[in-house]
mmCIF file of C-alpha atoms in Angstrom:
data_model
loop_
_atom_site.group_PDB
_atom_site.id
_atom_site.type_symbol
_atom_site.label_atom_id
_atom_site.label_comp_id
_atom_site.label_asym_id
_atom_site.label_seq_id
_atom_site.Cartn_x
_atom_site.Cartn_y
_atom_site.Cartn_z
ATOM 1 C CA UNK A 1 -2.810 -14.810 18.542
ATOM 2 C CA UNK A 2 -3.445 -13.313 22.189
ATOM 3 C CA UNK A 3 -7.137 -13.723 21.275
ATOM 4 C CA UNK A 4 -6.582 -17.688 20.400
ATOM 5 C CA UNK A 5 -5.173 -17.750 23.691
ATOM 6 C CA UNK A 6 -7.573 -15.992 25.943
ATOM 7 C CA UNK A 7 -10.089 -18.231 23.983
ATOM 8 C CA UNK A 8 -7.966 -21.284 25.126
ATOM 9 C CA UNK A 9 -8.021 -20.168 28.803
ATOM 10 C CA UNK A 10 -11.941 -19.864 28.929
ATOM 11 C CA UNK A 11 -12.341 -22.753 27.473
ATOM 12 C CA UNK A 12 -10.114 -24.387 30.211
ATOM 13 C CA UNK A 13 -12.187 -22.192 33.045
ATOM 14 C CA UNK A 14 -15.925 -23.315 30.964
ATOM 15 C CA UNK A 15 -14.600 -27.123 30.610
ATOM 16 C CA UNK A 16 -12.739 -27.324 33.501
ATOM 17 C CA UNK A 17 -14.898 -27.989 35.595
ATOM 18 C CA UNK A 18 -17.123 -30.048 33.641
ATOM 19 C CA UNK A 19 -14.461 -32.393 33.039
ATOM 20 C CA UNK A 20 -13.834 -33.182 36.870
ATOM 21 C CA UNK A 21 -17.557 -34.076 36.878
ATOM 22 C CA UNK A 22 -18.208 -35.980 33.818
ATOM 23 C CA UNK A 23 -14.947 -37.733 34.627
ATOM 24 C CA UNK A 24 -13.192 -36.542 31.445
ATOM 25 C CA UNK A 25 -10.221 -35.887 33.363
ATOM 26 C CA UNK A 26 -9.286 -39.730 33.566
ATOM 27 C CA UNK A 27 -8.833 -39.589 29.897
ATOM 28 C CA UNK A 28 -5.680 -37.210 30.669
ATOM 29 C CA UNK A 29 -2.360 -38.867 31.901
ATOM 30 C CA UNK A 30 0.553 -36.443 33.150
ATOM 31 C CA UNK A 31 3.533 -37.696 32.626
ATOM 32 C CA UNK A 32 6.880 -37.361 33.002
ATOM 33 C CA UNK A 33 9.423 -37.129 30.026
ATOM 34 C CA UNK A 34 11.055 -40.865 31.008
ATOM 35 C CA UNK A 35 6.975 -41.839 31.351
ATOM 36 C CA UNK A 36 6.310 -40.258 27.889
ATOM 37 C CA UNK A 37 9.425 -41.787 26.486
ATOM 38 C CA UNK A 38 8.488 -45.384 27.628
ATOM 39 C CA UNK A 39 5.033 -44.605 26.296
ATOM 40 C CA UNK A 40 6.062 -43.579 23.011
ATOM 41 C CA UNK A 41 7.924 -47.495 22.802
ATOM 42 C CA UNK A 42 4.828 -49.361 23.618
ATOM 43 C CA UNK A 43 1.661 -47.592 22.557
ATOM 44 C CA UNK A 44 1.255 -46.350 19.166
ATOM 45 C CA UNK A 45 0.508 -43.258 19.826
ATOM 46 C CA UNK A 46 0.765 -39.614 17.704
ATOM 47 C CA UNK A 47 2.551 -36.775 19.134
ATOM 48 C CA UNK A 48 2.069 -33.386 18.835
ATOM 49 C CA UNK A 49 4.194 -30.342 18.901
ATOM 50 C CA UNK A 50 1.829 -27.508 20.156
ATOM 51 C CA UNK A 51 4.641 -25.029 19.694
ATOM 52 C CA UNK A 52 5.302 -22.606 17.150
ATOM 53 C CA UNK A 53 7.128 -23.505 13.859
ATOM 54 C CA UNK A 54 10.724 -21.833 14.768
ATOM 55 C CA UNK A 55 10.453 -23.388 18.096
ATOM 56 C CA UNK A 56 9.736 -26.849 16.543
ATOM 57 C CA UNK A 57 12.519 -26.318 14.252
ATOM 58 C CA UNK A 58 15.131 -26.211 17.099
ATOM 59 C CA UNK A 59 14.392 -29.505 17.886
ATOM 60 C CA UNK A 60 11.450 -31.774 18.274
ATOM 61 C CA UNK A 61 10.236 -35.761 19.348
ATOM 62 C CA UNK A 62 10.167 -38.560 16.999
ATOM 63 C CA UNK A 63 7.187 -38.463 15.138
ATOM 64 C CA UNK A 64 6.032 -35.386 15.920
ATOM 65 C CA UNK A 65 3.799 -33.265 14.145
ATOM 66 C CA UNK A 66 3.705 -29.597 14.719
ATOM 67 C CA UNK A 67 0.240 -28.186 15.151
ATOM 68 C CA UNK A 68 0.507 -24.223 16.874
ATOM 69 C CA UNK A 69 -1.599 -23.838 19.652
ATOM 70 C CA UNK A 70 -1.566 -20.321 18.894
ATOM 71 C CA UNK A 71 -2.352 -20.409 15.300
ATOM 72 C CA UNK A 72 -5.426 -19.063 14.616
ATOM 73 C CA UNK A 73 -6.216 -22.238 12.451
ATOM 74 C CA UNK A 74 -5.263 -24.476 15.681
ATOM 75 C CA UNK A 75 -8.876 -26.002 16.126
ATOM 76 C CA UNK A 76 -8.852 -27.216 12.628
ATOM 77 C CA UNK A 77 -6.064 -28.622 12.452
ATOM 78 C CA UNK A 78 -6.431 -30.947 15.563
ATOM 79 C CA UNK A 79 -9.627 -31.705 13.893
ATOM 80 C CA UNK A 80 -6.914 -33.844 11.212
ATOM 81 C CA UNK A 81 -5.398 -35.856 13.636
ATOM 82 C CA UNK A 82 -7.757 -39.162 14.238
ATOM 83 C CA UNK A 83 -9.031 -38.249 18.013
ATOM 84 C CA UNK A 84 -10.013 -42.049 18.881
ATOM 85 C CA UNK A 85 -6.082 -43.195 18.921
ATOM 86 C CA UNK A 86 -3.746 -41.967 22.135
ATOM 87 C CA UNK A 87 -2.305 -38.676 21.564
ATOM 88 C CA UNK A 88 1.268 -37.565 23.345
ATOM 89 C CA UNK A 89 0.796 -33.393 23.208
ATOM 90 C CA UNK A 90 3.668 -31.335 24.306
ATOM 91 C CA UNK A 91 4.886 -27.779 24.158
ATOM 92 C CA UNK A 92 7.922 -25.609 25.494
ATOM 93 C CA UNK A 93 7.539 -26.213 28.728
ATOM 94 C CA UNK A 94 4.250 -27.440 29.578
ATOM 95 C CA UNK A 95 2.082 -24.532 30.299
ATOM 96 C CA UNK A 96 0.507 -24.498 26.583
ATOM 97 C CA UNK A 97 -0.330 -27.630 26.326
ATOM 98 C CA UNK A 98 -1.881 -28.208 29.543
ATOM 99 C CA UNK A 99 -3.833 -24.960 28.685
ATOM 100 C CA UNK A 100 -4.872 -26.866 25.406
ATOM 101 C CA UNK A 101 -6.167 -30.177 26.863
ATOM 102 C CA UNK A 102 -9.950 -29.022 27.181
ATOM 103 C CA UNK A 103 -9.721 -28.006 23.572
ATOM 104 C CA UNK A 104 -8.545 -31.387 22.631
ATOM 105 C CA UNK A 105 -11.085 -33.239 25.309
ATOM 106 C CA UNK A 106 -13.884 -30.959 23.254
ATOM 107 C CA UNK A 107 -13.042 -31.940 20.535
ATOM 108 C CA UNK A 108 -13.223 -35.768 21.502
ATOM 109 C CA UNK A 109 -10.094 -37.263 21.745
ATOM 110 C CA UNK A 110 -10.092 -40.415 24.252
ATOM 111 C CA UNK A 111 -6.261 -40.807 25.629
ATOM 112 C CA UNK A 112 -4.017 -37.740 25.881
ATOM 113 C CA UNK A 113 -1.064 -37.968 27.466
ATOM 114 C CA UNK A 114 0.435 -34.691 28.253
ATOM 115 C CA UNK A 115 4.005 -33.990 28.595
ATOM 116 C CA UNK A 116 4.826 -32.184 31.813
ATOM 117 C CA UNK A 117 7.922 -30.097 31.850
ATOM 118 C CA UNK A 118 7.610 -29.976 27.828
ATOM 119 C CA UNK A 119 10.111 -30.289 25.480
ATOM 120 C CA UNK A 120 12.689 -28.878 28.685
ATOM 121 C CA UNK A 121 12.018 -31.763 30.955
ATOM 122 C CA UNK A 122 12.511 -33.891 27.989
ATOM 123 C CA UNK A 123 15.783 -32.552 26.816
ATOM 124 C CA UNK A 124 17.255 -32.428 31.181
ATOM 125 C CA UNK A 125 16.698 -35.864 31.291
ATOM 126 C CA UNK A 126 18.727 -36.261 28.530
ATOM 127 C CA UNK A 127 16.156 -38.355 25.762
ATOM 128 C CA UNK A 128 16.732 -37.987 22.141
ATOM 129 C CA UNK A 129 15.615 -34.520 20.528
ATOM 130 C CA UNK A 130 15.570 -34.611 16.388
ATOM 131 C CA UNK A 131 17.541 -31.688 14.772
ATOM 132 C CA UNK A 132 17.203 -30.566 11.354
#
C-alpha cells in the first residue's frame, strides 16, 4: 500500500506540472461540500469513495461507489467507471483524493469534481451521510 501511494505522489509531481500547461487542470473543479451537494442534484454525475472499505462502511454519499485509492488494484478499477461522464471523487478528508486527481486526469476522465474537506466537510455542514 505505501508503494501505491508513493506511486500516486510522483505521478502528481510528473503530471503536475504538465497539467497546468496542457490546461488539464480546468477539467478539475474544487468544491465545497454545499457545491458538491448542489452538483450531485443537477448533473448526473458518479461519485466515488476513494477511501478504504471500513471507512466507507461508516458512512458514505448517495451513490457512491467505493474504489481504494490505496488498493493495489486502484488503477484498474477506475479504469470501470466510464471516464467521459463527470465524476464527484472524495475521500476522508481531502488529501487522497486530491493526491489521486492526476491518476484519474491520466487516465482520461473529462470533469472531476473533487470534494474538498472530504467526507468531514461534508458531514460539518450537516448533508446527508448513508449508514448501513
Amino acid at each position: 500500500m505505501k508503494h501505491l501511494f508513493l506511486l500516486i505522489l510522483v505521478l502528481i509531481s510528473v503530471f503536475g506540472t504538465s497539467c497546468k500547461e496542457t490546461g488539464a487542470q480546468n477539467q478539475v473543479s474544487h468544491v465545497s461540500p454545499n457545491e458538491a451537494y448542489q452538483v450531485m442534484k443537477d448533473t448526473l454525475v458518479q461519485i466515488i469513495d476513494l477511501r478504504t472499505p471500513a471507512e466507507f462502511e461508516e458512512g458514505y454519499l448517495k451513490n457512491a461507489i467505493n474504489i481504494d485509492v490505496m488498493a493495489s488494484s486502484f488503477s484498474k478499477e477506475i479504469k470501470q467507471v466510464d471516464s467521459l461522464k463527470p465524476i464527484l471523487i472524495y475521500c476522508r478528508s481531502g488529501n487522497r483524493s486530491e493526491q489521486s486527481l492526476a491518476v484519474f486526469l491520466k487516465a482520461g476522465f473529462t470533469k472531476i469534481y473533487h470534494l474538498e474537506a472530504g467526507i468531514l466537510g461534508w458531514e460539518a455542514a450537516q448533508l446527508p451521510i448513508l449508514r448501513d
